[in-house]
Short mmCIF file of C-alpha atoms and ligand atoms in Angstrom, two decimals:
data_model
loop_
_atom_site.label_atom_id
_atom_site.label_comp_id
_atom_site.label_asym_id
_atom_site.label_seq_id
_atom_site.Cartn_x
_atom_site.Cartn_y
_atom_site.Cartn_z
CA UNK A 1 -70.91 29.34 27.01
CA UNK A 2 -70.89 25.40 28.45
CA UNK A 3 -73.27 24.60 31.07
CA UNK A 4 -74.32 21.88 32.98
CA UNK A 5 -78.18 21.09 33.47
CA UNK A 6 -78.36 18.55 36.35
CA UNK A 7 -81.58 17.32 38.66
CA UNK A 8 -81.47 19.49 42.73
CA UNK A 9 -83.44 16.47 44.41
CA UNK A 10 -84.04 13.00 43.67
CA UNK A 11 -84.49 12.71 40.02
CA UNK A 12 -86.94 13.46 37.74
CA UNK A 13 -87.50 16.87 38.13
CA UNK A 14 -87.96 17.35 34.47
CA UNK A 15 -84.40 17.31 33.48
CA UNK A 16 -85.79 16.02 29.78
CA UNK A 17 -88.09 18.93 29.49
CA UNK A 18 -85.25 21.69 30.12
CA UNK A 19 -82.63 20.34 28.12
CA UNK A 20 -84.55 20.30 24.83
CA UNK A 21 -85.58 23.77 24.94
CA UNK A 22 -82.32 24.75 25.51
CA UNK A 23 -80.47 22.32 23.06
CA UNK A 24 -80.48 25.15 20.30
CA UNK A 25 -78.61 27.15 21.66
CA UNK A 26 -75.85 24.79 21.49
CA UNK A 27 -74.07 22.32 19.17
CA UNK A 28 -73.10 19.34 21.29
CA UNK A 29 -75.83 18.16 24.26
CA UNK A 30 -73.40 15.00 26.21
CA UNK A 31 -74.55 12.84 29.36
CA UNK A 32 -71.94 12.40 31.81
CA UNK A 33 -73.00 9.58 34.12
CA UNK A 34 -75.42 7.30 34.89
CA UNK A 35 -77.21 4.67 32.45
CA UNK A 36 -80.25 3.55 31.35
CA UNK A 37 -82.30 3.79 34.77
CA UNK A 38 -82.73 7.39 33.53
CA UNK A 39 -85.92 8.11 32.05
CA UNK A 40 -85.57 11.59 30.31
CA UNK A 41 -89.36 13.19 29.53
CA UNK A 42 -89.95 15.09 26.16
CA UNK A 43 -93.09 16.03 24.40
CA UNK A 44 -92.21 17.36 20.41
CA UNK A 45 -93.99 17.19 17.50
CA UNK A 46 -96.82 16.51 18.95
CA UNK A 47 -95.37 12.85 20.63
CA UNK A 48 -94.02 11.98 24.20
CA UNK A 49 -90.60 10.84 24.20
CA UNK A 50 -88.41 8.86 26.98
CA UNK A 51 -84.83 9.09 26.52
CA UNK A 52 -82.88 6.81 28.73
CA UNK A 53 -79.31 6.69 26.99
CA UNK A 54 -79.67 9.53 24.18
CA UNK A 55 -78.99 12.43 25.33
CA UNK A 56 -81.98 14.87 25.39
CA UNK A 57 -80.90 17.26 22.58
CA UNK A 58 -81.46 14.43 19.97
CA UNK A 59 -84.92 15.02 18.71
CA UNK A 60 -83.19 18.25 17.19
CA UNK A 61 -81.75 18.41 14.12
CA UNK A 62 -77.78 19.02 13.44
CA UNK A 63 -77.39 19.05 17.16
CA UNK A 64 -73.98 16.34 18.09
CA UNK A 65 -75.10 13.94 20.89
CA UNK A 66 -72.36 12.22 23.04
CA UNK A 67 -72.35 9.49 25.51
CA UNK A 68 -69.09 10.16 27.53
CA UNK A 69 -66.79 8.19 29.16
CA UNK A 70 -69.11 8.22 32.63
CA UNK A 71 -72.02 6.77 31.88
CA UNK A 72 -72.51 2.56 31.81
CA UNK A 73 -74.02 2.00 28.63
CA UNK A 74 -76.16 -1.38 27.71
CA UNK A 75 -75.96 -2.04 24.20
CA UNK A 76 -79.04 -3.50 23.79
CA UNK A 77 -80.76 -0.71 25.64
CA UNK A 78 -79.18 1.76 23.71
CA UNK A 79 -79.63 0.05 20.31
CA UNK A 80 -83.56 -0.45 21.07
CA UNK A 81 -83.89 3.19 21.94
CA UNK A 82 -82.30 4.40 18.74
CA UNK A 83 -84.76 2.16 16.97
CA UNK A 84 -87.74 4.19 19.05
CA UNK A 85 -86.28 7.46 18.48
CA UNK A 86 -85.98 6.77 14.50
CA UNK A 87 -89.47 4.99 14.48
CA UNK A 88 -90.72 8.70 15.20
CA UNK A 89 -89.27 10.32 12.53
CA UNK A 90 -85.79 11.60 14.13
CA UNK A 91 -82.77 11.67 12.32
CA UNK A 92 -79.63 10.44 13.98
CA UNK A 93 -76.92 9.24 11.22
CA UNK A 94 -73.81 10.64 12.24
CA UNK A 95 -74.83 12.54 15.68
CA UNK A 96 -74.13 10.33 17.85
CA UNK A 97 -70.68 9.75 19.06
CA UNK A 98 -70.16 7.35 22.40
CA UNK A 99 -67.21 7.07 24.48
CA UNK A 100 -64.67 4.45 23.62
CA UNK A 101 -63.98 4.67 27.68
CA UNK A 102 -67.51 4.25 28.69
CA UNK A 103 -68.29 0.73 30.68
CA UNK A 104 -70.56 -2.14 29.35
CA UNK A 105 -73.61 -3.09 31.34
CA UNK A 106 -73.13 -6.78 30.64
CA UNK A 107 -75.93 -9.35 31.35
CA UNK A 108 -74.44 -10.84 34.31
CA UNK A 109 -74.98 -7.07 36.20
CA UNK A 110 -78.50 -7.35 35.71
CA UNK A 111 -78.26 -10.70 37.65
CA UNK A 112 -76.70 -9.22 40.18
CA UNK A 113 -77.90 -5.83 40.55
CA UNK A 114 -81.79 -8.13 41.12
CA UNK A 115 -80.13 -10.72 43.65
CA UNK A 116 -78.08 -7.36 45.60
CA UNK A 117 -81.66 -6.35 46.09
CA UNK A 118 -83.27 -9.58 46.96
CA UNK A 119 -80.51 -10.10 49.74
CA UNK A 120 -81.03 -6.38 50.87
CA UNK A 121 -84.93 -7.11 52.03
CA UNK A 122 -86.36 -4.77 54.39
CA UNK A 123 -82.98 -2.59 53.26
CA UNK A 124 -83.31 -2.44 49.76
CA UNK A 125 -82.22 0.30 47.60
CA UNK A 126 -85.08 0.01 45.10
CA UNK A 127 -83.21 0.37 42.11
CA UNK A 128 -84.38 0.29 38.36
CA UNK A 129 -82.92 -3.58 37.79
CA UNK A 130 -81.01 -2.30 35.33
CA UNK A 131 -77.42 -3.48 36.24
CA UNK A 132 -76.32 0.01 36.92
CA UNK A 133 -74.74 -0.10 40.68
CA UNK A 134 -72.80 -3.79 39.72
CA UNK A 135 -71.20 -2.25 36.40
CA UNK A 136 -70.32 1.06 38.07
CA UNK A 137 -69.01 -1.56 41.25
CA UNK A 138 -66.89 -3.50 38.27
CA UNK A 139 -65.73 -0.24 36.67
CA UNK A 140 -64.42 1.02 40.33
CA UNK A 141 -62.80 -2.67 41.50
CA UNK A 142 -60.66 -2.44 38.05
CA UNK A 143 -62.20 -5.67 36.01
CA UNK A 144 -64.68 -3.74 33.70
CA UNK A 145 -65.06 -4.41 29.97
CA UNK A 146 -65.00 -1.03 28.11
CA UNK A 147 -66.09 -0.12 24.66
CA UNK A 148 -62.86 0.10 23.09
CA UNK A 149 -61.89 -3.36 25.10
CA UNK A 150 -64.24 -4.35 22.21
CA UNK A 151 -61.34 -3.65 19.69
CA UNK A 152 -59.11 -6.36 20.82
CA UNK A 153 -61.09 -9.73 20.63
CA UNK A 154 -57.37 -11.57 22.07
CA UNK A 155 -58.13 -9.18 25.37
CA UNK A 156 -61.57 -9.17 25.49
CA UNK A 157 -61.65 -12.85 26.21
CA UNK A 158 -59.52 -12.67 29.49
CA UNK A 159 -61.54 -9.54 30.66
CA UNK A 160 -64.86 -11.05 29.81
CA UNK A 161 -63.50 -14.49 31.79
CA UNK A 162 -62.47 -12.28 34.93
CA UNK A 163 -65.64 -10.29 34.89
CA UNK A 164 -67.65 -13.68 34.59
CA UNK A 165 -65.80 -15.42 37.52
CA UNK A 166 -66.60 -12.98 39.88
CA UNK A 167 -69.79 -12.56 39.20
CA UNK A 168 -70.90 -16.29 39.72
CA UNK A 169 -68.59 -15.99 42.78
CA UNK A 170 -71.15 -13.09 43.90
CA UNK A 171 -73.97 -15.38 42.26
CA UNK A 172 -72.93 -18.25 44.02
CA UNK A 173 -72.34 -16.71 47.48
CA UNK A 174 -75.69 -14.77 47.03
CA UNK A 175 -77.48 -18.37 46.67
CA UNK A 176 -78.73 -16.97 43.00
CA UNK A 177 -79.33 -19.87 40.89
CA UNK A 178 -78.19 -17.90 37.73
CA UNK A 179 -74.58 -18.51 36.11
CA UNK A 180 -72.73 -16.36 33.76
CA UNK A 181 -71.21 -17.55 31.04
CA UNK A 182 -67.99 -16.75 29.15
CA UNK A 183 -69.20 -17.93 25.79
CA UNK A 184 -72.49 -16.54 25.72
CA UNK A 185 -71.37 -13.01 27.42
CA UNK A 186 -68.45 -13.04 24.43
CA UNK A 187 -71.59 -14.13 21.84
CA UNK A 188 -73.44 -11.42 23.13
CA UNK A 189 -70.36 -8.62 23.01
CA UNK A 190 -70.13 -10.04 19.08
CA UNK A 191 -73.36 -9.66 18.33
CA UNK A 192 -73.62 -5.82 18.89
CA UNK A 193 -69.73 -4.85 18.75
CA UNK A 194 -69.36 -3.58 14.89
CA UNK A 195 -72.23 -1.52 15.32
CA UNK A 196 -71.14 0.03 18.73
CA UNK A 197 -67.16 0.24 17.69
CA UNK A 198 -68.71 2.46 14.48
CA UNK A 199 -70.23 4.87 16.99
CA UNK A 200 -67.19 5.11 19.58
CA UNK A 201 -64.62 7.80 19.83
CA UNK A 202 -62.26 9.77 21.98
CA UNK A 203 -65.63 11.82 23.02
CA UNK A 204 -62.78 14.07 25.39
CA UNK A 205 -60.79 14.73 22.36
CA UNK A 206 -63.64 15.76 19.90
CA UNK A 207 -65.16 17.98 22.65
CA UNK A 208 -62.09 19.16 23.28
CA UNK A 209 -61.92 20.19 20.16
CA UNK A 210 -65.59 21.52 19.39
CA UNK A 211 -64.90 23.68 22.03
CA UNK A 212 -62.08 25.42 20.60
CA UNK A 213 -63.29 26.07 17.47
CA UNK A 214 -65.92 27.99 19.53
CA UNK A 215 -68.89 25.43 19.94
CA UNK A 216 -71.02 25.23 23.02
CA UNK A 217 -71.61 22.18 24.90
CA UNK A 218 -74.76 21.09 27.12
CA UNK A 219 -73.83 18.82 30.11
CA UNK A 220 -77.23 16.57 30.81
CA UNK A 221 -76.86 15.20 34.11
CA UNK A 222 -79.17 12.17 34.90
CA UNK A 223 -80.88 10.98 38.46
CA UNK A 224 -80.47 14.16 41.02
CA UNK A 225 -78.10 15.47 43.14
CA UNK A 226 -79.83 13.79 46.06
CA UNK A 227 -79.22 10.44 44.56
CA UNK A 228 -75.20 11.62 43.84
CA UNK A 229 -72.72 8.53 45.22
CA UNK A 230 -70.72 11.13 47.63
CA UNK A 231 -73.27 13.48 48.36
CA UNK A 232 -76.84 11.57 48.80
CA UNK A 233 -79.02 10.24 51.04
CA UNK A 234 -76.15 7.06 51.07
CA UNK A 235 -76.47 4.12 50.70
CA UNK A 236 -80.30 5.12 49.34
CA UNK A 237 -78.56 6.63 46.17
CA UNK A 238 -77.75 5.62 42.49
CA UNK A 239 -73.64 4.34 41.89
CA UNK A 240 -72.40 7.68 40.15
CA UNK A 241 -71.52 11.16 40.88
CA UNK A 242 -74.49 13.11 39.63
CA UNK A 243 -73.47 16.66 40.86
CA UNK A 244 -71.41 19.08 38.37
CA UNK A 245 -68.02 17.60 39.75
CA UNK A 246 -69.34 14.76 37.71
CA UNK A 247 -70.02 16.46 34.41
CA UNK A 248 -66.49 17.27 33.88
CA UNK A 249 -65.56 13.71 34.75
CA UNK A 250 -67.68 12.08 32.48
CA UNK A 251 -67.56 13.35 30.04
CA UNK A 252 -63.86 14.10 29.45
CA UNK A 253 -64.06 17.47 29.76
CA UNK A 254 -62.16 20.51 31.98
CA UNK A 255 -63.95 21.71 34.71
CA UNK A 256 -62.87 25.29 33.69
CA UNK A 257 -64.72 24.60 30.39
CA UNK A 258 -67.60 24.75 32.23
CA UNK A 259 -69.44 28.36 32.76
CA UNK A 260 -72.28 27.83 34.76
CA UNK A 261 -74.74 25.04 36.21
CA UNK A 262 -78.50 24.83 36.00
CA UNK A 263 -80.61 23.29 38.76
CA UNK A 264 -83.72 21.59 37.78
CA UNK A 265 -86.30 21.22 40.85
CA UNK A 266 -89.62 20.49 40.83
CA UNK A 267 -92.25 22.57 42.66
CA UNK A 268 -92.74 20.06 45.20
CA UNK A 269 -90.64 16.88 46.40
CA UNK A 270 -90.49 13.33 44.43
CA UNK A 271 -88.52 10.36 44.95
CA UNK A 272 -88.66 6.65 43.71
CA UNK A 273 -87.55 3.62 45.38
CA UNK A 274 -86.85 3.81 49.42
CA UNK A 275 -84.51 6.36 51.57
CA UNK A 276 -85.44 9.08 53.67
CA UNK A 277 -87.63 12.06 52.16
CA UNK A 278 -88.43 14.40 55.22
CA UNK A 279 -91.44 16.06 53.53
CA UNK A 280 -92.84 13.14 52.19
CA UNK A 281 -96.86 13.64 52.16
CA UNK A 282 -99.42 12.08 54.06
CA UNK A 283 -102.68 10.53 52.64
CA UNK A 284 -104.72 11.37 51.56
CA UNK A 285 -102.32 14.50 49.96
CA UNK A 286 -100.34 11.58 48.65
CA UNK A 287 -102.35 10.30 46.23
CA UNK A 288 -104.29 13.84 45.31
CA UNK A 289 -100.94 15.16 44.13
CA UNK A 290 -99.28 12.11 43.05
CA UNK A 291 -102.51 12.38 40.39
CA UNK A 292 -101.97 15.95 39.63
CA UNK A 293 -98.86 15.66 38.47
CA UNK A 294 -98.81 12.44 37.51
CA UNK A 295 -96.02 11.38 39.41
CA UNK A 296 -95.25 7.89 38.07
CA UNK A 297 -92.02 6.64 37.08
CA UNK A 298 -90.93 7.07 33.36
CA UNK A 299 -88.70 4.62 33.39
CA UNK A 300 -89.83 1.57 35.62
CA UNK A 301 -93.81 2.76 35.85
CA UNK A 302 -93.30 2.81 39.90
CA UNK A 303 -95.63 5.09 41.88
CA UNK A 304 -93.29 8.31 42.94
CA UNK A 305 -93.57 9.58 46.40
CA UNK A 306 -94.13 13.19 46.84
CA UNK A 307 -93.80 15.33 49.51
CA UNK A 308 -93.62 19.35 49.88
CA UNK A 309 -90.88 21.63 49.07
CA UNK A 310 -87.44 20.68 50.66
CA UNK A 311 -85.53 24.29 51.02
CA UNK A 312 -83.01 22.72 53.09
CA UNK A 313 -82.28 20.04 50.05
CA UNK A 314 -82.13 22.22 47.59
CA UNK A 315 -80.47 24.77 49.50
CA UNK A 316 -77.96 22.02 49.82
CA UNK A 317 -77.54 20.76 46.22
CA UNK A 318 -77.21 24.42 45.32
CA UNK A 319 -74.08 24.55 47.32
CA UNK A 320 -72.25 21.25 46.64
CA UNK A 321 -73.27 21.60 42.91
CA UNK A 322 -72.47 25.63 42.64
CA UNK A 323 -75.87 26.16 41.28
CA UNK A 324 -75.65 29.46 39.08
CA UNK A 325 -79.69 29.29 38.37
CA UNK A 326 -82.81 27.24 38.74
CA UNK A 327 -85.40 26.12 36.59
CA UNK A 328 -88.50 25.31 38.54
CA UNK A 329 -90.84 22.63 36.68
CA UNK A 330 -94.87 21.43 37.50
CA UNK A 331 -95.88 24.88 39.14
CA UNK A 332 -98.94 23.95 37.93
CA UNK A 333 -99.16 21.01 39.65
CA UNK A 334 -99.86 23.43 42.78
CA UNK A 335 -102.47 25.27 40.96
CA UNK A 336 -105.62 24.06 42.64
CA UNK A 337 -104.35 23.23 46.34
CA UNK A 338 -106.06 25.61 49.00
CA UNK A 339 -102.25 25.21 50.84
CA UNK A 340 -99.04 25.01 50.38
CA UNK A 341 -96.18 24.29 52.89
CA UNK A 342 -92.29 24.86 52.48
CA UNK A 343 -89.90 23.45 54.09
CA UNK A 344 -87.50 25.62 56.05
CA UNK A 345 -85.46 23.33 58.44
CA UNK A 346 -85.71 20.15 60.45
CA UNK A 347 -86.13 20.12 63.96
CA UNK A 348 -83.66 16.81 64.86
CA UNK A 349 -83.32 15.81 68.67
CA UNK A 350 -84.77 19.18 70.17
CA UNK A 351 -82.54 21.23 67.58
CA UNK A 352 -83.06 23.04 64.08
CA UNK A 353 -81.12 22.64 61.44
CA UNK A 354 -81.19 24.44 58.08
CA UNK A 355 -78.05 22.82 56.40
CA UNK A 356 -78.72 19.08 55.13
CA UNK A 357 -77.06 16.77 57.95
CA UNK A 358 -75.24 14.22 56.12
CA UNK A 359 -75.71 11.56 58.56
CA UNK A 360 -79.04 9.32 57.78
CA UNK A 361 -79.73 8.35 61.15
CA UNK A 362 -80.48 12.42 61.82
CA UNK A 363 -82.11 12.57 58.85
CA UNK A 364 -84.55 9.75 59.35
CA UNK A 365 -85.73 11.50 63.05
CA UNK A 366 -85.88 15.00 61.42
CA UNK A 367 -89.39 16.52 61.72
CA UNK A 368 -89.51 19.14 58.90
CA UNK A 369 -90.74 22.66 59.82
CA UNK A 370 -93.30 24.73 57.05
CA UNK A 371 -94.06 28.36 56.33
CA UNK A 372 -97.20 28.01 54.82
CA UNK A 373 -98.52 29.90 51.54
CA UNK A 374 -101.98 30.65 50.39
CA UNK A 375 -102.66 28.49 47.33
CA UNK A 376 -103.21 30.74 43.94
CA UNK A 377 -106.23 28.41 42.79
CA UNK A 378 -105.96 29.23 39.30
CA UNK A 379 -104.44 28.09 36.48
CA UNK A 380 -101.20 28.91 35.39
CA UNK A 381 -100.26 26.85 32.25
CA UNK A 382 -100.95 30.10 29.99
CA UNK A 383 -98.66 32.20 31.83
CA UNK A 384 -95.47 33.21 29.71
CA UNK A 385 -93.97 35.48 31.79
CA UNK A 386 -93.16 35.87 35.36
CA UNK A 387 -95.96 39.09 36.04
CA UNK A 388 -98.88 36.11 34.39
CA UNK A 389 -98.59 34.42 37.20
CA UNK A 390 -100.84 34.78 40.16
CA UNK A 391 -99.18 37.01 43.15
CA UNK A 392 -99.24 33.83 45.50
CA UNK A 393 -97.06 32.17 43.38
CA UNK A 394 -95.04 34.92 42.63
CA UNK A 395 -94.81 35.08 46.49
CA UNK A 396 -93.67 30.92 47.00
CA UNK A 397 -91.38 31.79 44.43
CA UNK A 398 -89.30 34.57 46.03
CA UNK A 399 -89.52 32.71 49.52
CA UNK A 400 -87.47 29.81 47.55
CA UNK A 401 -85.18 32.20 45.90
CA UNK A 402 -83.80 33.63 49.20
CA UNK A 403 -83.92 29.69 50.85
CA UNK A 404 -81.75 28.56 48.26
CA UNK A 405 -79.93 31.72 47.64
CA UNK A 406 -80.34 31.26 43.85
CA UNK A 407 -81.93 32.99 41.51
CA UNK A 408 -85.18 31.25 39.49
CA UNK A 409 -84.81 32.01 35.50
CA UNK A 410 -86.90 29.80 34.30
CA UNK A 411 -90.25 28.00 35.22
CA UNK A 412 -92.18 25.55 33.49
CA UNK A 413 -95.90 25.54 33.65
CA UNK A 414 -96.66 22.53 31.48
CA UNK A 415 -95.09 19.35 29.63
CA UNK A 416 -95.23 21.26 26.29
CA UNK A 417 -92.52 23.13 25.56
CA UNK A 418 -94.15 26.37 25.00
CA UNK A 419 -95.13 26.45 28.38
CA UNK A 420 -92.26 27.87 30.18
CA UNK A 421 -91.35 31.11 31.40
CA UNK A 422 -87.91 32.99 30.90
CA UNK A 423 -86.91 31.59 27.63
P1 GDP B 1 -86.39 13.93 34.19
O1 GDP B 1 -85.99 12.53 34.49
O2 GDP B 1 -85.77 14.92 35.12
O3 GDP B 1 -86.20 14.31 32.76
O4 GDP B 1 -87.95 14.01 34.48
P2 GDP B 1 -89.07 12.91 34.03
O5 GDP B 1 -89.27 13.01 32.58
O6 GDP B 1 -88.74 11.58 34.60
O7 GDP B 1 -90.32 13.43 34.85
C1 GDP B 1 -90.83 14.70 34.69
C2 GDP B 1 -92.29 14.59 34.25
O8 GDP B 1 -92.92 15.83 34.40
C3 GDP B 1 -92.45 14.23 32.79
O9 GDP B 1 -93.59 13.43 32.64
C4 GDP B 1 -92.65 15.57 32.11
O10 GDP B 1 -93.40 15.49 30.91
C5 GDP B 1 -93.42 16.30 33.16
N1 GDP B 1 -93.21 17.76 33.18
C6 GDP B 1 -92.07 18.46 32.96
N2 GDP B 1 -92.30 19.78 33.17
C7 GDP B 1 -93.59 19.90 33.54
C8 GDP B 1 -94.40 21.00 33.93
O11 GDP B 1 -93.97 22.14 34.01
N3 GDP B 1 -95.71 20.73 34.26
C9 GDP B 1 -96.22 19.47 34.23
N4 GDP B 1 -97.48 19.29 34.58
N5 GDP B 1 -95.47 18.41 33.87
C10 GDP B 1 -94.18 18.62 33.55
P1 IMO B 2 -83.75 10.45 35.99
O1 IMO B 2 -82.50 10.72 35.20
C1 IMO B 2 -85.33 9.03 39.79
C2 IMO B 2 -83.15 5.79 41.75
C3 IMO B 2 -83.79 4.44 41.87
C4 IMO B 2 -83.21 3.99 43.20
C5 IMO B 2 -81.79 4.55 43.15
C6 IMO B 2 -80.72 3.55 42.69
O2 IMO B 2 -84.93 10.08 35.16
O3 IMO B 2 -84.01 11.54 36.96
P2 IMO B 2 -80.11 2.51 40.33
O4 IMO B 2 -80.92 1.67 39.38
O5 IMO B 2 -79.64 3.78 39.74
O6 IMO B 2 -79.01 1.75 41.00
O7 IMO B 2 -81.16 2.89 41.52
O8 IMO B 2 -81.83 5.63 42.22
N1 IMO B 2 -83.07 6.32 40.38
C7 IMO B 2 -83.81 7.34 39.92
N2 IMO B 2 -84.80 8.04 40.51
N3 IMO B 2 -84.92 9.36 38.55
C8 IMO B 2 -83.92 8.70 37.95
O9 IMO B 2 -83.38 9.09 36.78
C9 IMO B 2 -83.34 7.60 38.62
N4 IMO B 2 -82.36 6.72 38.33
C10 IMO B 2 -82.20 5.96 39.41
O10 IMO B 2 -85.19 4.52 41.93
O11 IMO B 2 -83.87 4.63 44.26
MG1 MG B 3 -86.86 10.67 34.92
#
């Protein structure tokens, strides 16, 4: 059985968490999309680990890690983080296998991806700087550099010299004071290309093949499906298609092979950088749960917002993804508020609405509208199984199960990974 394991919101709904207790029951774990603005949470062996690039089934042993053909890798991002992951002990040798179709995050997108934002001002996306939106913008206009491009040094000096020129074009007309440069983007692409070339493949064809001799595959999607290219809160979104559509995509893959999809969702509502989040919280709720569950970015150390439970998103990504089951993280995050609202609908221009209007200008006026639960007040990190936990949460969890119309298998009570329930 193949399944995808994606975010419901806007990210970091503990994505990293999920995936490594699943990864044994599988033999390959692959990301699909996105780049190094993900910031994948894992606590084993007694350590906290980010993963970024690696997929999250690395930190166990004999499992295959792949980097398909969707996500923008940075080699120097990717190289560092390999030299983290082995600094802690874990094995990679031969495990990892990266797409020989995946795009470079070159310099120059960095550049740009900072100056986009500058220009944006009061509009600005609030990205992780990372270059991701200008490689994926590259990639989609037709003059990307690719890892196998890295083959061919003859071609790889006319693409580098077209991707260069137009970005100093953008540089230029942005009133950036940076300049690419064809030499030292072509130094740069020398100095790492042995070492990436010896970890590229046809990832498509070797899944392809893993999967008929009867091996299982994990899908990791990165960022949420809130933050998905098509079906976000656009333009307030990353620059790929985060939703299950996307996992076949990138990573090379039919969508038949793929058996069922698991939401991750937090208890509550996060997001990071700007866009609308109707049940954002007020102070001084803001800060008391931000605290609580530690809600700051694992990637770029930026304060998350928080805000309630958002039925109506998740309700939402549930559709457009074809959510099969949820795993609800940081219940106990909850455990010691006297209150706790849900959000059933948004009342927009004297009207309710309980399916997610696509069209931010609603979405920015929409006043969101709460059943309210008693809080359980106890602790539930020790709970194991679904009858440990307190009645009141028992009781916000079946409200969400018939919101979303999906069915909760697994909740997780705790970074550690023996604190989950359903496994
Ligand atoms: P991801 O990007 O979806 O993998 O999520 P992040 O790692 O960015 O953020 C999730 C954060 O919540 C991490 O710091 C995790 O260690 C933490 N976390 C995951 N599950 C739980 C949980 O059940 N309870 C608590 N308190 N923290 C959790
Ligand atoms: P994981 O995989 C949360 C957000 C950024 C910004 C928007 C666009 O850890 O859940 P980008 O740099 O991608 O062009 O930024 O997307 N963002 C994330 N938010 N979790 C993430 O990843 C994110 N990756 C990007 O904050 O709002
Ligand atoms: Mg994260």
């Amino acid at each position: 059985m193949n399944i995808a394991v994606l975010g419901a919101q806007w990210g970091d709904e503990g994505k990293g968490k999920i995936v490594d207790l699943l990864t044994p029951n599988f033999s390959i774990v692959a990301r699909y999309q996105g780049g190094h603005n993900a910031g994948h949470t894992v606590y084993a062996n007694g350590r906290k680990f980010v993963l970024r690039l690696l997929p999250s089934g690395i930190l166990h042993d004999g499992i295959t890690c792949v980097i398909g053909n969707g996500v923008v890798v940075d080699p120097q991002a990717l190289f560092g983080e390999i030299a983290e992951v082995e600094a802690a002990g874990v094995k990679i040798g031969s495990r990892l296998i990266i797409s020989d179709k995946a795009h470079l995050i070159l310099p120059y997108h960095r550049e740009l991806d900072v100056l986009s934002e500058a220009r944006r001002g009061e509009r600005k996306i609030g990205t992780t700087s990372r270059g991701i939106g200008p490689a994926y913008e590259d990639k989609i206009a037709r003059r990307g550099v690719r890892v196998l491009d890295l083959r061919r040094s003859d071609k790889l000096r006319a693409l580098v010299e077209r991707g260069v020129a137009h970005a100093n074009a953008m540089l230029e007309a942005g009133g950036g004071s940076e300049r690419a440069s064809v030499e030292e983007t072509l130094e740069s692409l020398a100095a790492i290309s042995e070492r990436l070339l010896a970890l590229a493949d046809d990832v498509g064809l070797s899944v392809h093949r893993a999967l008929k001799s009867g091996a299982a595959v994990l899908l990791e999607g990165a960022q949420g499906s809130l933050l998905d290219v098509d079906h976000g809160t656009y333009p307030y979104v990353t620059s790929s298609n985060t939703t299950s559509g996307g996992a076949a995509v990138g990573a090379g893959i039919s969508p038949m092979a793929i058996d069922a999809v698991l939401g991750v969702v937090k208890a509550y509502t996060t997001r990071v950088g700007h866009g609308p989040l109707p049940t954002e919280f007020q102070e001084p709720l803001q800060t008391q749960v931000r605290t609580l569950g530690n809600e700051f970015g694992a990637t770029t150390g930026r304060a998350r917002r928080c805000g309630w439970f958002d039925a109506v998103v998740v309700r939402y990504a549930a559709r457009v993804n074809g959510l099969s089951d949820i795993a609800m993280t940081k219940l106990d995050v909850l455990d010691t508020l006297p209150k706790i609202g849900l959000c059933t609908g948004y009342e927009i221009e004297g009207s309710l609405h309980t399916e997610f209007p696509g069209d931010l200008s609603l979405l920015e006026n929409a006043a969101p509208k709460y059943e309210w639960f008693k809080g359980w007040q106890q602790s539930t990190g020790e709970a194991r199984k679904l009858s440990d936990l307190p009645a009141a949460a028992r009781k916000y969890l079946d409200r969400i199960e018939e919101l979303v119309e999906t069915r909760i298998t697994y909740v997780s009570v705790g970074t550690r990974r023996d604190q989950i329930i359903g496994l």
